[in-house]
């Protein structure tokens, strides 16, 4: 059994380790279209995990920014909004 203390620190605790692991896998996808589709599914997962509605544009923009942050701004996709670095 692997303990969380032996794993990489969570970048954003609100989304948990599974979302962070999904982002890592997304970074490995070479095909741009597949990577884009995978990123969209991550956003949908983030919405469920954080209990934020995807109907609210502000929430969606926030989640895309969080996705970029989780990927250390290395995710090469077409973001549907402007990404701001913090």
PDB file of C-alpha atoms in Angstrom:
ATOM      1  CA  UNK A   1       0.000   0.000   0.000  1.00  0.00           C
ATOM      2  CA  UNK A   2       1.330   3.439  -0.904  1.00  0.00           C
ATOM      3  CA  UNK A   3       0.755   6.273   1.554  1.00  0.00           C
ATOM      4  CA  UNK A   4      -0.080   9.799   0.449  1.00  0.00           C
ATOM      5  CA  UNK A   5       2.943  11.065   2.376  1.00  0.00           C
ATOM      6  CA  UNK A   6       5.148   9.189  -0.100  1.00  0.00           C
ATOM      7  CA  UNK A   7       3.446  10.734  -3.131  1.00  0.00           C
ATOM      8  CA  UNK A   8       3.844  14.091  -4.828  1.00  0.00           C
ATOM      9  CA  UNK A   9       2.171  16.942  -2.943  1.00  0.00           C
ATOM     10  CA  UNK A  10      -1.232  18.003  -4.160  1.00  0.00           C
ATOM     11  CA  UNK A  11      -1.116  21.252  -6.102  1.00  0.00           C
ATOM     12  CA  UNK A  12      -4.799  21.961  -5.478  1.00  0.00           C
ATOM     13  CA  UNK A  13      -6.436  19.980  -2.702  1.00  0.00           C
ATOM     14  CA  UNK A  14      -9.955  20.906  -3.832  1.00  0.00           C
ATOM     15  CA  UNK A  15      -9.654  18.550  -6.815  1.00  0.00           C
ATOM     16  CA  UNK A  16      -7.753  15.714  -5.168  1.00  0.00           C
ATOM     17  CA  UNK A  17      -5.123  13.275  -6.306  1.00  0.00           C
ATOM     18  CA  UNK A  18      -7.191  11.607  -9.027  1.00  0.00           C
ATOM     19  CA  UNK A  19      -7.624  14.852 -10.972  1.00  0.00           C
ATOM     20  CA  UNK A  20      -3.924  15.616 -10.556  1.00  0.00           C
ATOM     21  CA  UNK A  21      -3.114  12.170 -11.941  1.00  0.00           C
ATOM     22  CA  UNK A  22      -5.473  12.733 -14.888  1.00  0.00           C
ATOM     23  CA  UNK A  23      -3.616  15.945 -15.698  1.00  0.00           C
ATOM     24  CA  UNK A  24      -0.306  14.053 -15.658  1.00  0.00           C
ATOM     25  CA  UNK A  25      -1.744  11.517 -18.101  1.00  0.00           C
ATOM     26  CA  UNK A  26      -3.089  14.293 -20.317  1.00  0.00           C
ATOM     27  CA  UNK A  27       0.393  15.777 -20.590  1.00  0.00           C
ATOM     28  CA  UNK A  28       1.616  12.454 -22.010  1.00  0.00           C
ATOM     29  CA  UNK A  29      -0.912  12.317 -24.859  1.00  0.00           C
ATOM     30  CA  UNK A  30       0.845  13.101 -28.136  1.00  0.00           C
ATOM     31  CA  UNK A  31      -2.186  13.499 -30.412  1.00  0.00           C
ATOM     32  CA  UNK A  32      -3.448  17.078 -30.028  1.00  0.00           C
ATOM     33  CA  UNK A  33      -7.118  16.273 -30.707  1.00  0.00           C
ATOM     34  CA  UNK A  34      -7.110  13.435 -28.180  1.00  0.00           C
ATOM     35  CA  UNK A  35      -5.323  15.640 -25.655  1.00  0.00           C
ATOM     36  CA  UNK A  36      -7.927  18.377 -26.183  1.00  0.00           C
ATOM     37  CA  UNK A  37     -10.801  15.925 -25.675  1.00  0.00           C
ATOM     38  CA  UNK A  38      -9.116  14.474 -22.578  1.00  0.00           C
ATOM     39  CA  UNK A  39      -8.659  17.980 -21.135  1.00  0.00           C
ATOM     40  CA  UNK A  40     -12.359  18.677 -21.666  1.00  0.00           C
ATOM     41  CA  UNK A  41     -13.226  15.504 -19.755  1.00  0.00           C
ATOM     42  CA  UNK A  42     -10.903  16.586 -16.949  1.00  0.00           C
ATOM     43  CA  UNK A  43     -12.812  19.874 -16.726  1.00  0.00           C
ATOM     44  CA  UNK A  44     -16.077  17.933 -16.472  1.00  0.00           C
ATOM     45  CA  UNK A  45     -14.558  15.797 -13.707  1.00  0.00           C
ATOM     46  CA  UNK A  46     -13.321  18.892 -11.899  1.00  0.00           C
ATOM     47  CA  UNK A  47     -16.840  20.301 -12.056  1.00  0.00           C
ATOM     48  CA  UNK A  48     -18.267  17.193 -10.393  1.00  0.00           C
ATOM     49  CA  UNK A  49     -15.522  16.933  -7.774  1.00  0.00           C
ATOM     50  CA  UNK A  50     -15.757  20.601  -6.792  1.00  0.00           C
ATOM     51  CA  UNK A  51     -19.557  20.691  -7.135  1.00  0.00           C
ATOM     52  CA  UNK A  52     -19.419  23.739  -9.411  1.00  0.00           C
ATOM     53  CA  UNK A  53     -21.902  24.222 -12.191  1.00  0.00           C
ATOM     54  CA  UNK A  54     -20.590  24.301 -15.743  1.00  0.00           C
ATOM     55  CA  UNK A  55     -23.508  26.582 -16.626  1.00  0.00           C
ATOM     56  CA  UNK A  56     -21.792  29.457 -14.860  1.00  0.00           C
ATOM     57  CA  UNK A  57     -19.171  30.936 -17.194  1.00  0.00           C
ATOM     58  CA  UNK A  58     -17.058  32.229 -14.301  1.00  0.00           C
ATOM     59  CA  UNK A  59     -16.770  28.703 -12.871  1.00  0.00           C
ATOM     60  CA  UNK A  60     -15.748  27.312 -16.250  1.00  0.00           C
ATOM     61  CA  UNK A  61     -13.061  29.970 -16.725  1.00  0.00           C
ATOM     62  CA  UNK A  62     -11.793  29.300 -13.204  1.00  0.00           C
ATOM     63  CA  UNK A  63     -11.578  25.555 -13.834  1.00  0.00           C
ATOM     64  CA  UNK A  64      -9.663  26.030 -17.118  1.00  0.00           C
ATOM     65  CA  UNK A  65      -7.220  28.262 -15.249  1.00  0.00           C
ATOM     66  CA  UNK A  66      -6.907  25.638 -12.531  1.00  0.00           C
ATOM     67  CA  UNK A  67      -6.254  22.967 -15.162  1.00  0.00           C
ATOM     68  CA  UNK A  68      -3.453  25.084 -16.615  1.00  0.00           C
ATOM     69  CA  UNK A  69      -2.010  25.570 -13.139  1.00  0.00           C
ATOM     70  CA  UNK A  70      -2.206  21.836 -12.349  1.00  0.00           C
ATOM     71  CA  UNK A  71      -0.288  21.188 -15.583  1.00  0.00           C
ATOM     72  CA  UNK A  72       2.331  23.820 -14.668  1.00  0.00           C
ATOM     73  CA  UNK A  73       1.179  25.709 -17.785  1.00  0.00           C
ATOM     74  CA  UNK A  74       2.732  22.985 -19.966  1.00  0.00           C
ATOM     75  CA  UNK A  75      -0.507  21.641 -21.449  1.00  0.00           C
ATOM     76  CA  UNK A  76      -0.580  22.351 -25.182  1.00  0.00           C
ATOM     77  CA  UNK A  77      -4.294  22.672 -25.946  1.00  0.00           C
ATOM     78  CA  UNK A  78      -6.687  25.300 -27.257  1.00  0.00           C
ATOM     79  CA  UNK A  79      -8.062  26.878 -24.115  1.00  0.00           C
ATOM     80  CA  UNK A  80     -11.581  28.320 -24.553  1.00  0.00           C
ATOM     81  CA  UNK A  81     -10.659  31.331 -22.424  1.00  0.00           C
ATOM     82  CA  UNK A  82      -7.674  33.434 -21.507  1.00  0.00           C
ATOM     83  CA  UNK A  83      -5.365  31.749 -19.027  1.00  0.00           C
ATOM     84  CA  UNK A  84      -3.822  33.923 -16.326  1.00  0.00           C
ATOM     85  CA  UNK A  85      -0.733  32.891 -14.399  1.00  0.00           C
ATOM     86  CA  UNK A  86      -0.730  33.378 -10.656  1.00  0.00           C
TER      87      UNK A  86
END
